[in-house]
Amino acid sequence: MRLLEYEGKEIFENSGIPTPKGKVIKSTDQVEEAINEIGLPLVLKVQVPIGGRGKAGGVKIVESEDEAMKMAEELLNKEIKGYEVSSLLAEEELEIDKEMYCGIRSNREEGVPEVIVSSKGGVDIEKIAEESPVVSKGVDPLSGLEAYQAREIIDEIGVEKEIFSKMSKILHRLYNVYTSFDAKLSEINPLVVTGDGDLVASDSKIVIDDHSLNRHPEYKEKIGQHIQNPLEREGEEKGVNYVDLDGEIAIMANGAGLAMAIMDMINLEGASPAAFLDTGGGLSRERMKNALKIFLKKEKQDEKVKAILLNIWLLISPPDAMVNGLFDAIEEMGEPDSPIILVLQGRGKYVKKGSELLKGSNVELYSNVREGVLEAIKRAKGA
Ligand code: GDP
Ligand code: MN
């Protein structure tokens, strides 16, 4: 789960990492208050869980109250990289002397946290990384980031003496944020050197490992707000893994690997998936209903969808729960225009029972995945 910039900055501030003075704005009514608190000029930044906002027109500096009102109005009605903007962060403008970069990320190959620093940062960090020294070092997770390691890393990028100890403090604090929030990434880009020689985190990027969200209930609660696609949000709320795509065939399976294998088969045949849904194992009636309802909504609102392909393995999930859940969803949403193609596999007697229960319905039953996939593709191509 990627936190929004202002959420990350709250964590930074509580961890002793300096951030600019700021205030979250959800409507233009709050602009005046923000100016009273922070002053002018003001930096207005859209709060969406994606990077590259600056280049996408989501970071603006305004000089007057009038300009601030107009710009806030414009930004709050904007869409940035597919995300509807519902809040802005208004901040004091920093006088930027230099933009640097620092971050802690999980190095999956080495299995350790890794500290990354660069004396140059900002919106073109990928390009910068090709040209100027970016230093990275693995950290022993048991001993944590040691003082000498921080010194070595900063030494290598060569910063002025005045900045050295400030940067070292920030690295240690950033490392603490990374571990205490079970993050996969905690990053400051840019880390700004101000005209007065202070270091300030001008942006934040904290990605919490979703598997640890039980330990961070305050963020678990919010996860829905970070997902802007309504169907994906519904999936999150209902405990199924739904990914919205833009092809013709909506694929659901009770297991992520299974669903991905089917995606591959569809792609190999030159067709494309419209959606991906993993119901997870131990399929209950309720979960089957909730999952299929999302698919039926997708089918209704996206005319590109031409087939719904389900691959359900009945191993531990009893057939009546699955079939009744399926019927419940169709009853609530109505029959779809596209065919529902169901590949049913698993324990012999479960499959037999499931097939019997489905007799008389419009669901088209297959026992072989490849046949089901090819049929879905045929239907998607209008045959
Ligand atoms: P991102 O594009 O989503 O990573 O958003 P950032 O928060 O990193 O902002 C993008 C760029 O806007 C920064 O690299 C800065 O160059 C610029 N910017 C942001 N805040 C300020 C500020 O207070 N003063 C100035 N002069 N520029 C800023
Ligand atoms: Mn940034």
mmCIF file of C-alpha atoms and ligand atoms in Angstrom:
data_model
loop_
_atom_site.group_PDB
_atom_site.id
_atom_site.type_symbol
_atom_site.label_atom_id
_atom_site.label_comp_id
_atom_site.label_asym_id
_atom_site.label_seq_id
_atom_site.Cartn_x
_atom_site.Cartn_y
_atom_site.Cartn_z
ATOM 1 C CA MET A 1 0.000 0.000 0.000
ATOM 2 C CA ARG A 2 1.440 3.278 -1.063
ATOM 3 C CA LEU A 3 0.721 6.105 1.345
ATOM 4 C CA LEU A 4 -0.219 9.530 0.093
ATOM 5 C CA GLU A 5 2.449 12.198 0.322
ATOM 6 C CA TYR A 6 0.868 13.949 3.300
ATOM 7 C CA GLU A 7 0.470 10.675 5.219
ATOM 8 C CA GLY A 8 4.124 9.904 4.648
ATOM 9 C CA LYS A 9 5.092 13.389 5.744
ATOM 10 C CA GLU A 10 3.117 12.999 8.968
ATOM 11 C CA ILE A 11 5.200 9.916 9.678
ATOM 12 C CA PHE A 12 8.397 11.784 8.759
ATOM 13 C CA GLU A 13 7.516 14.675 11.021
ATOM 14 C CA ASN A 14 6.796 12.310 13.938
ATOM 15 C CA SER A 15 10.101 10.583 13.283
ATOM 16 C CA GLY A 16 12.162 13.763 13.352
ATOM 17 C CA ILE A 17 12.601 14.195 9.606
ATOM 18 C CA PRO A 18 11.959 17.865 8.764
ATOM 19 C CA THR A 19 9.108 18.555 6.322
ATOM 20 C CA PRO A 20 7.716 21.848 5.014
ATOM 21 C CA LYS A 21 4.866 23.488 6.870
ATOM 22 C CA GLY A 22 1.683 22.222 5.247
ATOM 23 C CA LYS A 23 -2.041 21.671 5.369
ATOM 24 C CA VAL A 24 -4.381 19.295 3.580
ATOM 25 C CA ILE A 25 -7.145 20.941 1.548
ATOM 26 C CA LYS A 26 -10.254 19.119 0.412
ATOM 27 C CA SER A 27 -12.233 22.069 -0.918
ATOM 28 C CA THR A 28 -11.603 25.650 -1.963
ATOM 29 C CA ASP A 29 -13.238 26.785 1.314
ATOM 30 C CA GLN A 30 -10.042 25.777 3.071
ATOM 31 C CA VAL A 31 -7.675 27.808 0.890
ATOM 32 C CA GLU A 32 -7.932 31.003 2.933
ATOM 33 C CA GLU A 33 -7.246 29.126 6.155
ATOM 34 C CA ALA A 34 -4.199 27.495 4.582
ATOM 35 C CA ILE A 35 -2.848 30.893 3.513
ATOM 36 C CA ASN A 36 -3.420 32.286 7.015
ATOM 37 C CA GLU A 37 -1.502 29.398 8.516
ATOM 38 C CA ILE A 38 1.285 29.056 5.990
ATOM 39 C CA GLY A 39 1.479 32.330 4.094
ATOM 40 C CA LEU A 40 2.246 33.016 0.427
ATOM 41 C CA PRO A 41 3.561 31.832 -1.961
ATOM 42 C CA LEU A 42 2.014 28.428 -1.579
ATOM 43 C CA VAL A 43 2.828 25.130 -3.270
ATOM 44 C CA LEU A 44 -0.323 23.145 -4.141
ATOM 45 C CA LYS A 45 0.252 19.437 -4.642
ATOM 46 C CA VAL A 46 -2.353 16.862 -5.692
ATOM 47 C CA GLN A 47 -2.580 13.910 -3.318
ATOM 48 C CA VAL A 48 -2.750 10.791 -5.469
ATOM 49 C CA PRO A 49 -0.913 7.525 -4.834
ATOM 50 C CA ILE A 50 1.383 7.788 -7.832
ATOM 51 C CA GLY A 51 4.642 9.518 -8.701
ATOM 52 C CA GLY A 52 5.500 11.955 -11.441
ATOM 53 C CA ARG A 53 2.870 14.443 -10.340
ATOM 54 C CA GLY A 54 5.145 17.375 -11.050
ATOM 55 C CA LYS A 55 5.460 16.464 -14.719
ATOM 56 C CA ALA A 56 1.751 15.674 -14.957
ATOM 57 C CA GLY A 57 0.820 19.210 -13.847
ATOM 58 C CA GLY A 58 -0.068 18.247 -10.280
ATOM 59 C CA VAL A 59 2.407 20.514 -8.449
ATOM 60 C CA LYS A 60 1.819 24.266 -8.743
ATOM 61 C CA ILE A 61 3.215 27.324 -7.054
ATOM 62 C CA VAL A 62 0.772 30.183 -6.485
ATOM 63 C CA GLU A 63 1.596 33.737 -5.444
ATOM 64 C CA SER A 64 -1.723 35.279 -4.408
ATOM 65 C CA GLU A 65 -4.955 34.283 -2.725
ATOM 66 C CA ASP A 66 -6.818 34.794 -5.964
ATOM 67 C CA GLU A 67 -4.433 32.554 -7.853
ATOM 68 C CA ALA A 68 -4.530 29.998 -5.038
ATOM 69 C CA MET A 69 -8.337 29.790 -5.197
ATOM 70 C CA LYS A 70 -8.372 29.358 -8.955
ATOM 71 C CA MET A 71 -5.602 26.789 -8.953
ATOM 72 C CA ALA A 72 -7.097 24.796 -6.058
ATOM 73 C CA GLU A 73 -10.413 24.714 -7.888
ATOM 74 C CA GLU A 74 -8.708 23.530 -11.070
ATOM 75 C CA LEU A 75 -6.586 20.860 -9.372
ATOM 76 C CA LEU A 76 -9.450 19.495 -7.274
ATOM 77 C CA ASN A 77 -11.422 18.864 -10.461
ATOM 78 C CA LYS A 78 -8.531 17.296 -12.250
ATOM 79 C CA GLU A 79 -7.594 13.761 -13.030
ATOM 80 C CA ILE A 80 -3.888 12.956 -12.693
ATOM 81 C CA LYS A 81 -2.681 9.765 -14.336
ATOM 82 C CA GLY A 82 -6.128 8.210 -14.038
ATOM 83 C CA TYR A 83 -6.662 9.232 -10.419
ATOM 84 C CA GLU A 84 -9.398 11.648 -9.445
ATOM 85 C CA VAL A 85 -7.964 14.306 -7.180
ATOM 86 C CA SER A 86 -9.866 14.623 -3.910
ATOM 87 C CA SER A 87 -7.313 16.434 -1.788
ATOM 88 C CA LEU A 88 -4.364 18.793 -2.099
ATOM 89 C CA LEU A 89 -1.422 19.415 0.147
ATOM 90 C CA ALA A 90 -0.765 23.136 0.494
ATOM 91 C CA GLU A 91 2.793 23.864 1.613
ATOM 92 C CA GLU A 92 5.162 26.713 2.206
ATOM 93 C CA GLU A 93 7.397 27.217 -0.795
ATOM 94 C CA LEU A 94 10.927 26.049 -0.170
ATOM 95 C CA GLU A 95 13.850 27.992 -1.448
ATOM 96 C CA ILE A 96 15.662 25.178 -3.194
ATOM 97 C CA ASP A 97 19.436 25.321 -3.313
ATOM 98 C CA LYS A 98 19.852 21.713 -4.315
ATOM 99 C CA GLU A 99 17.749 18.567 -4.733
ATOM 100 C CA MET A 100 19.171 15.293 -3.436
ATOM 101 C CA TYR A 101 17.782 11.796 -3.112
ATOM 102 C CA CYS A 102 17.683 9.214 -0.330
ATOM 103 C CA GLY A 103 15.695 6.074 0.163
ATOM 104 C CA ILE A 104 15.570 2.699 1.864
ATOM 105 C CA ARG A 105 14.160 -0.155 -0.171
ATOM 106 C CA SER A 106 13.847 -3.904 0.152
ATOM 107 C CA ASN A 107 16.438 -5.540 -2.045
ATOM 108 C CA ARG A 108 14.632 -8.746 -2.885
ATOM 109 C CA GLU A 109 17.581 -10.363 -4.664
ATOM 110 C CA GLU A 110 19.869 -9.950 -1.659
ATOM 111 C CA GLY A 111 17.120 -10.261 0.926
ATOM 112 C CA VAL A 112 18.206 -7.148 2.827
ATOM 113 C CA PRO A 113 17.180 -3.519 3.206
ATOM 114 C CA GLU A 114 19.246 -1.254 1.018
ATOM 115 C CA VAL A 115 20.145 2.381 1.506
ATOM 116 C CA ILE A 116 20.293 4.469 -1.643
ATOM 117 C CA VAL A 117 21.558 8.036 -1.803
ATOM 118 C CA SER A 118 22.396 10.467 -4.548
ATOM 119 C CA SER A 119 23.652 14.022 -4.456
ATOM 120 C CA LYS A 120 21.165 14.812 -7.196
ATOM 121 C CA GLY A 121 17.449 14.179 -6.978
ATOM 122 C CA GLY A 122 14.159 15.501 -8.284
ATOM 123 C CA VAL A 123 11.756 14.662 -11.030
ATOM 124 C CA ASP A 124 14.300 13.107 -13.372
ATOM 125 C CA ILE A 125 15.794 10.655 -10.911
ATOM 126 C CA GLU A 126 15.928 7.786 -13.432
ATOM 127 C CA LYS A 127 17.913 9.893 -15.865
ATOM 128 C CA ILE A 128 20.092 11.295 -13.095
ATOM 129 C CA ALA A 129 20.910 7.760 -11.965
ATOM 130 C CA GLU A 130 22.510 7.100 -15.345
ATOM 131 C CA GLU A 131 24.771 10.139 -15.151
ATOM 132 C CA SER A 132 25.773 10.881 -11.583
ATOM 133 C CA PRO A 133 26.858 8.655 -8.707
ATOM 134 C CA VAL A 134 24.063 6.866 -6.959
ATOM 135 C CA VAL A 135 25.364 4.905 -4.020
ATOM 136 C CA SER A 136 23.601 1.922 -2.577
ATOM 137 C CA LYS A 137 24.519 -0.419 0.243
ATOM 138 C CA GLY A 138 22.828 -3.405 1.813
ATOM 139 C CA VAL A 139 22.151 -3.305 5.538
ATOM 140 C CA ASP A 140 22.206 -6.267 7.905
ATOM 141 C CA PRO A 141 18.589 -6.304 9.106
ATOM 142 C CA LEU A 142 19.599 -7.637 12.529
ATOM 143 C CA SER A 143 22.058 -4.902 13.394
ATOM 144 C CA GLY A 144 20.255 -2.200 11.425
ATOM 145 C CA LEU A 145 21.878 0.793 9.772
ATOM 146 C CA GLU A 146 25.159 1.446 11.585
ATOM 147 C CA ALA A 147 26.607 4.920 12.025
ATOM 148 C CA TYR A 148 29.745 4.050 10.059
ATOM 149 C CA GLN A 149 27.690 2.755 7.145
ATOM 150 C CA ALA A 150 25.701 5.962 6.939
ATOM 151 C CA ARG A 151 28.977 7.913 6.999
ATOM 152 C CA GLU A 152 30.503 5.778 4.254
ATOM 153 C CA ILE A 153 27.504 6.150 1.995
ATOM 154 C CA ILE A 154 27.295 9.911 2.393
ATOM 155 C CA ASP A 155 31.054 10.193 1.952
ATOM 156 C CA GLU A 156 30.801 8.534 -1.425
ATOM 157 C CA ILE A 157 28.373 11.063 -2.878
ATOM 158 C CA GLY A 158 30.456 13.927 -1.525
ATOM 159 C CA VAL A 159 28.323 16.514 0.262
ATOM 160 C CA GLU A 160 29.420 19.665 2.075
ATOM 161 C CA LYS A 161 30.462 19.361 5.708
ATOM 162 C CA GLU A 162 27.458 21.334 6.997
ATOM 163 C CA ILE A 163 25.061 18.925 5.374
ATOM 164 C CA PHE A 164 26.862 15.741 6.360
ATOM 165 C CA SER A 165 25.573 15.249 9.895
ATOM 166 C CA LYS A 166 22.060 16.403 9.006
ATOM 167 C CA MET A 167 21.916 13.865 6.224
ATOM 168 C CA SER A 168 23.242 11.132 8.477
ATOM 169 C CA LYS A 169 20.480 11.817 11.010
ATOM 170 C CA ILE A 170 17.863 11.735 8.282
ATOM 171 C CA LEU A 171 19.142 8.409 6.955
ATOM 172 C CA HIS A 172 18.890 6.803 10.385
ATOM 173 C CA ARG A 173 15.415 8.178 10.902
ATOM 174 C CA LEU A 174 14.338 7.080 7.447
ATOM 175 C CA TYR A 175 15.655 3.612 8.247
ATOM 176 C CA ASN A 176 13.562 3.606 11.433
ATOM 177 C CA VAL A 177 10.482 4.560 9.425
ATOM 178 C CA TYR A 178 11.231 1.728 7.002
ATOM 179 C CA THR A 179 11.454 -0.902 9.751
ATOM 180 C CA SER A 180 8.763 0.330 12.116
ATOM 181 C CA PHE A 181 6.168 0.637 9.347
ATOM 182 C CA ASP A 182 7.129 -2.657 7.661
ATOM 183 C CA ALA A 183 7.789 -0.678 4.508
ATOM 184 C CA LYS A 184 9.050 -2.007 1.216
ATOM 185 C CA LEU A 185 10.212 1.500 0.407
ATOM 186 C CA SER A 186 10.666 4.730 2.294
ATOM 187 C CA GLU A 187 11.993 7.457 0.090
ATOM 188 C CA ILE A 188 12.621 11.183 0.043
ATOM 189 C CA ASN A 189 12.836 12.659 -3.423
ATOM 190 C CA PRO A 190 13.756 15.403 -3.496
ATOM 191 C CA LEU A 191 15.561 15.860 -0.219
ATOM 192 C CA VAL A 192 15.954 19.612 -0.478
ATOM 193 C CA VAL A 193 18.905 21.668 0.671
ATOM 194 C CA THR A 194 17.375 25.063 1.374
ATOM 195 C CA GLY A 195 19.016 28.436 0.957
ATOM 196 C CA ASP A 196 19.698 28.402 4.707
ATOM 197 C CA GLY A 197 21.512 25.086 4.459
ATOM 198 C CA ASP A 198 18.741 23.045 6.066
ATOM 199 C CA LEU A 199 17.643 19.652 4.813
ATOM 200 C CA VAL A 200 13.911 19.225 4.257
ATOM 201 C CA ALA A 201 11.880 16.298 2.901
ATOM 202 C CA SER A 202 10.014 17.987 0.061
ATOM 203 C CA ASP A 203 8.251 14.774 -0.974
ATOM 204 C CA SER A 204 7.550 11.421 0.647
ATOM 205 C CA LYS A 205 7.039 7.954 -0.703
ATOM 206 C CA ILE A 206 6.281 5.195 1.763
ATOM 207 C CA VAL A 207 5.069 1.834 0.524
ATOM 208 C CA ILE A 208 3.892 -0.465 3.311
ATOM 209 C CA ASP A 209 4.068 -4.198 2.683
ATOM 210 C CA ASP A 210 0.402 -5.241 2.389
ATOM 211 C CA HIS A 211 1.123 -8.455 4.246
ATOM 212 C CA SER A 212 1.958 -6.466 7.362
ATOM 213 C CA LEU A 213 -1.173 -4.312 7.372
ATOM 214 C CA ASN A 214 -2.607 -6.272 10.294
ATOM 215 C CA ARG A 215 0.106 -4.668 12.359
ATOM 216 C CA HIS A 216 -0.876 -1.204 11.121
ATOM 217 C CA PRO A 217 -4.654 -1.088 11.545
ATOM 218 C CA GLU A 218 -4.775 2.688 11.077
ATOM 219 C CA TYR A 219 -3.592 2.229 7.479
ATOM 220 C CA LYS A 220 -5.435 -1.008 6.817
ATOM 221 C CA GLU A 221 -8.642 0.925 7.376
ATOM 222 C CA LYS A 222 -7.662 3.465 4.755
ATOM 223 C CA ILE A 223 -6.557 1.095 2.050
ATOM 224 C CA GLY A 224 -9.802 1.548 0.126
ATOM 225 C CA GLN A 225 -9.190 5.283 -0.189
ATOM 226 C CA HIS A 226 -5.964 4.630 -2.012
ATOM 227 C CA ILE A 227 -7.684 2.651 -4.705
ATOM 228 C CA GLN A 228 -9.512 4.977 -7.036
ATOM 229 C CA ASN A 229 -11.029 2.465 -9.407
ATOM 230 C CA PRO A 230 -14.462 1.750 -7.860
ATOM 231 C CA LEU A 231 -14.456 -1.921 -8.857
ATOM 232 C CA GLU A 232 -10.947 -2.458 -7.478
ATOM 233 C CA ARG A 233 -12.023 -0.701 -4.297
ATOM 234 C CA GLU A 234 -15.046 -2.982 -4.034
ATOM 235 C CA GLY A 235 -12.743 -5.988 -4.469
ATOM 236 C CA GLU A 236 -10.539 -4.744 -1.653
ATOM 237 C CA GLU A 237 -13.544 -4.189 0.614
ATOM 238 C CA LYS A 238 -14.951 -7.631 -0.161
ATOM 239 C CA GLY A 239 -11.622 -9.394 0.359
ATOM 240 C CA VAL A 240 -11.057 -10.535 -3.226
ATOM 241 C CA ASN A 241 -8.202 -9.534 -5.438
ATOM 242 C CA TYR A 242 -9.677 -7.680 -8.449
ATOM 243 C CA VAL A 243 -7.563 -5.951 -11.073
ATOM 244 C CA ASP A 244 -9.304 -3.894 -13.725
ATOM 245 C CA LEU A 245 -7.923 -4.335 -17.247
ATOM 246 C CA ASP A 246 -9.160 -3.339 -20.683
ATOM 247 C CA GLY A 247 -9.477 -6.415 -22.864
ATOM 248 C CA GLU A 248 -12.470 -8.564 -23.783
ATOM 249 C CA ILE A 249 -12.400 -11.540 -21.435
ATOM 250 C CA ALA A 250 -12.977 -11.203 -17.678
ATOM 251 C CA ILE A 251 -11.110 -13.967 -15.845
ATOM 252 C CA MET A 252 -11.872 -15.252 -12.374
ATOM 253 C CA ALA A 253 -10.235 -18.163 -10.590
ATOM 254 C CA ASN A 254 -9.957 -19.399 -7.028
ATOM 255 C CA GLY A 255 -6.215 -18.958 -6.791
ATOM 256 C CA ALA A 256 -3.953 -16.213 -8.126
ATOM 257 C CA GLY A 257 -1.593 -18.618 -9.911
ATOM 258 C CA LEU A 258 -4.507 -20.208 -11.680
ATOM 259 C CA ALA A 259 -5.856 -16.853 -12.814
ATOM 260 C CA MET A 260 -2.416 -15.782 -14.041
ATOM 261 C CA ALA A 261 -1.922 -19.009 -15.986
ATOM 262 C CA ILE A 262 -5.214 -18.333 -17.738
ATOM 263 C CA MET A 263 -4.172 -14.753 -18.460
ATOM 264 C CA ASP A 264 -1.057 -16.167 -20.135
ATOM 265 C CA MET A 265 -3.109 -18.606 -22.208
ATOM 266 C CA ILE A 266 -5.399 -15.816 -23.347
ATOM 267 C CA ASN A 267 -2.519 -13.519 -24.217
ATOM 268 C CA LEU A 268 -0.734 -16.296 -26.112
ATOM 269 C CA GLU A 269 -3.810 -16.782 -28.235
ATOM 270 C CA GLY A 270 -3.763 -13.108 -29.143
ATOM 271 C CA ALA A 271 -6.768 -12.085 -27.049
ATOM 272 C CA SER A 272 -6.677 -9.914 -23.932
ATOM 273 C CA PRO A 273 -8.103 -10.013 -20.419
ATOM 274 C CA ALA A 274 -10.702 -7.452 -19.328
ATOM 275 C CA ALA A 275 -10.262 -8.113 -15.636
ATOM 276 C CA PHE A 276 -8.465 -10.413 -13.256
ATOM 277 C CA LEU A 277 -10.016 -11.713 -10.095
ATOM 278 C CA ASP A 278 -8.630 -14.117 -7.549
ATOM 279 C CA THR A 279 -11.294 -15.174 -5.068
ATOM 280 C CA GLY A 280 -8.751 -16.844 -2.799
ATOM 281 C CA GLY A 281 -9.105 -20.388 -1.532
ATOM 282 C CA GLY A 282 -11.933 -21.807 0.603
ATOM 283 C CA LEU A 283 -14.685 -20.284 -1.496
ATOM 284 C CA SER A 284 -17.827 -19.474 0.498
ATOM 285 C CA ARG A 285 -21.233 -18.646 -0.948
ATOM 286 C CA GLU A 286 -20.846 -15.036 0.160
ATOM 287 C CA ARG A 287 -17.412 -14.596 -1.415
ATOM 288 C CA MET A 288 -18.475 -16.206 -4.692
ATOM 289 C CA LYS A 289 -21.458 -13.868 -4.827
ATOM 290 C CA ASN A 290 -19.390 -10.773 -4.055
ATOM 291 C CA ALA A 291 -16.722 -11.710 -6.575
ATOM 292 C CA LEU A 292 -19.108 -12.446 -9.417
ATOM 293 C CA LYS A 293 -21.096 -9.288 -8.700
ATOM 294 C CA ILE A 294 -17.974 -7.217 -9.402
ATOM 295 C CA PHE A 295 -17.598 -9.050 -12.711
ATOM 296 C CA LEU A 296 -21.213 -8.525 -13.652
ATOM 297 C CA LYS A 297 -20.841 -4.807 -12.911
ATOM 298 C CA LYS A 298 -17.742 -4.681 -15.071
ATOM 299 C CA GLU A 299 -19.599 -6.446 -17.868
ATOM 300 C CA LYS A 300 -22.450 -3.942 -17.654
ATOM 301 C CA GLN A 301 -20.310 -0.815 -17.691
ATOM 302 C CA ASP A 302 -17.599 -1.879 -20.141
ATOM 303 C CA GLU A 303 -18.934 -2.745 -23.562
ATOM 304 C CA LYS A 304 -15.590 -4.211 -24.584
ATOM 305 C CA VAL A 305 -16.214 -7.193 -22.295
ATOM 306 C CA LYS A 306 -17.446 -10.080 -24.423
ATOM 307 C CA ALA A 307 -17.001 -13.140 -22.212
ATOM 308 C CA ILE A 308 -16.763 -14.046 -18.544
ATOM 309 C CA LEU A 309 -14.451 -16.963 -17.916
ATOM 310 C CA LEU A 310 -14.432 -18.655 -14.536
ATOM 311 C CA ASN A 311 -12.059 -21.414 -13.539
ATOM 312 C CA ILE A 312 -13.030 -22.917 -10.218
ATOM 313 C CA TRP A 313 -11.268 -25.772 -8.525
ATOM 314 C CA LEU A 314 -13.507 -27.602 -6.087
ATOM 315 C CA LEU A 315 -11.068 -29.203 -3.702
ATOM 316 C CA ILE A 316 -11.956 -27.861 -0.288
ATOM 317 C CA SER A 317 -14.755 -25.545 -1.419
ATOM 318 C CA PRO A 318 -18.092 -27.381 -1.477
ATOM 319 C CA PRO A 319 -19.974 -27.189 -4.791
ATOM 320 C CA ASP A 320 -23.257 -25.868 -3.388
ATOM 321 C CA ALA A 321 -21.598 -22.801 -1.824
ATOM 322 C CA MET A 322 -19.974 -21.912 -5.157
ATOM 323 C CA VAL A 323 -23.086 -22.547 -7.258
ATOM 324 C CA ASN A 324 -25.443 -20.760 -4.884
ATOM 325 C CA GLY A 325 -23.094 -17.798 -4.674
ATOM 326 C CA LEU A 326 -23.088 -17.670 -8.461
ATOM 327 C CA PHE A 327 -26.887 -17.776 -8.626
ATOM 328 C CA ASP A 328 -27.156 -15.108 -5.898
ATOM 329 C CA ALA A 329 -24.983 -12.740 -7.915
ATOM 330 C CA ILE A 330 -26.953 -13.282 -11.124
ATOM 331 C CA GLU A 331 -30.215 -12.804 -9.260
ATOM 332 C CA GLU A 332 -29.054 -9.488 -7.808
ATOM 333 C CA MET A 333 -27.417 -8.157 -10.965
ATOM 334 C CA GLY A 334 -29.447 -9.789 -13.747
ATOM 335 C CA GLU A 335 -28.166 -12.062 -16.499
ATOM 336 C CA PRO A 336 -25.182 -10.632 -18.351
ATOM 337 C CA ASP A 337 -25.200 -10.121 -22.130
ATOM 338 C CA SER A 338 -21.903 -12.011 -22.355
ATOM 339 C CA PRO A 339 -21.694 -15.753 -21.811
ATOM 340 C CA ILE A 340 -20.468 -17.102 -18.487
ATOM 341 C CA ILE A 341 -18.052 -19.896 -19.283
ATOM 342 C CA LEU A 342 -17.223 -22.003 -16.249
ATOM 343 C CA VAL A 343 -14.367 -24.469 -16.182
ATOM 344 C CA LEU A 344 -15.052 -26.743 -13.242
ATOM 345 C CA GLN A 345 -12.274 -28.934 -11.901
ATOM 346 C CA GLY A 346 -11.259 -30.646 -8.682
ATOM 347 C CA ARG A 347 -12.632 -33.583 -6.714
ATOM 348 C CA GLY A 348 -14.745 -35.869 -8.859
ATOM 349 C CA LYS A 349 -17.813 -35.924 -6.686
ATOM 350 C CA TYR A 350 -17.726 -32.150 -6.117
ATOM 351 C CA VAL A 351 -17.480 -31.497 -9.841
ATOM 352 C CA LYS A 352 -20.348 -33.882 -10.510
ATOM 353 C CA LYS A 353 -22.512 -32.272 -7.838
ATOM 354 C CA GLY A 354 -21.665 -28.786 -9.057
ATOM 355 C CA SER A 355 -22.534 -29.709 -12.649
ATOM 356 C CA GLU A 356 -25.872 -31.111 -11.562
ATOM 357 C CA LEU A 357 -26.719 -27.983 -9.603
ATOM 358 C CA LEU A 358 -25.916 -25.840 -12.640
ATOM 359 C CA LYS A 359 -28.212 -27.736 -15.006
ATOM 360 C CA GLY A 360 -30.890 -25.524 -16.485
ATOM 361 C CA SER A 361 -28.838 -22.326 -15.965
ATOM 362 C CA ASN A 362 -27.194 -20.304 -18.728
ATOM 363 C CA VAL A 363 -23.735 -21.068 -17.407
ATOM 364 C CA GLU A 364 -21.679 -22.928 -20.013
ATOM 365 C CA LEU A 365 -19.736 -25.712 -18.399
ATOM 366 C CA TYR A 366 -16.308 -27.058 -19.359
ATOM 367 C CA SER A 367 -14.003 -29.532 -17.667
ATOM 368 C CA ASN A 368 -10.869 -28.679 -19.628
ATOM 369 C CA VAL A 369 -9.161 -25.289 -19.209
ATOM 370 C CA ARG A 370 -7.880 -25.039 -22.725
ATOM 371 C CA GLU A 371 -11.281 -25.751 -24.196
ATOM 372 C CA GLY A 372 -12.851 -23.157 -21.919
ATOM 373 C CA VAL A 373 -10.229 -20.573 -22.847
ATOM 374 C CA LEU A 374 -10.622 -21.212 -26.580
ATOM 375 C CA GLU A 375 -14.392 -20.967 -26.323
ATOM 376 C CA ALA A 376 -14.105 -17.656 -24.430
ATOM 377 C CA ILE A 377 -11.785 -16.311 -27.128
ATOM 378 C CA LYS A 378 -14.127 -17.476 -29.891
ATOM 379 C CA ARG A 379 -17.003 -15.638 -28.215
ATOM 380 C CA ALA A 380 -14.853 -12.564 -27.583
ATOM 381 C CA LYS A 381 -14.033 -12.414 -31.272
ATOM 382 C CA GLY A 382 -17.729 -12.505 -32.029
ATOM 383 C CA ALA A 383 -17.863 -16.031 -33.457
HETATM 384 P P1 GDP B 1 6.456 14.214 -7.798
HETATM 385 O O1 GDP B 1 6.652 14.820 -9.152
HETATM 386 O O2 GDP B 1 5.179 13.461 -7.702
HETATM 387 O O3 GDP B 1 7.612 13.395 -7.357
HETATM 388 O O4 GDP B 1 6.294 15.430 -6.763
HETATM 389 P P2 GDP B 1 7.391 16.246 -5.910
HETATM 390 O O5 GDP B 1 6.835 16.506 -4.587
HETATM 391 O O6 GDP B 1 8.709 15.538 -5.924
HETATM 392 O O7 GDP B 1 7.494 17.634 -6.668
HETATM 393 C C1 GDP B 1 8.009 17.720 -7.977
HETATM 394 C C2 GDP B 1 8.926 18.892 -8.138
HETATM 395 O O8 GDP B 1 8.246 20.096 -7.824
HETATM 396 C C3 GDP B 1 10.120 18.876 -7.199
HETATM 397 O O9 GDP B 1 11.168 18.077 -7.678
HETATM 398 C C4 GDP B 1 10.481 20.343 -7.164
HETATM 399 O O10 GDP B 1 11.332 20.662 -8.241
HETATM 400 C C5 GDP B 1 9.162 21.063 -7.356
HETATM 401 N N1 GDP B 1 8.750 21.577 -6.049
HETATM 402 C C6 GDP B 1 8.030 20.944 -5.101
HETATM 403 N N2 GDP B 1 7.929 21.695 -3.987
HETATM 404 C C7 GDP B 1 8.621 22.839 -4.236
HETATM 405 C C8 GDP B 1 8.914 24.025 -3.482
HETATM 406 O O11 GDP B 1 8.521 24.176 -2.319
HETATM 407 N N3 GDP B 1 9.660 24.970 -4.078
HETATM 408 C C9 GDP B 1 10.118 24.829 -5.354
HETATM 409 N N4 GDP B 1 10.838 25.807 -5.888
HETATM 410 N N5 GDP B 1 9.873 23.751 -6.089
HETATM 411 C C10 GDP B 1 9.139 22.754 -5.551
HETATM 412 MN MN MN B 2 9.022 13.409 -5.842
#
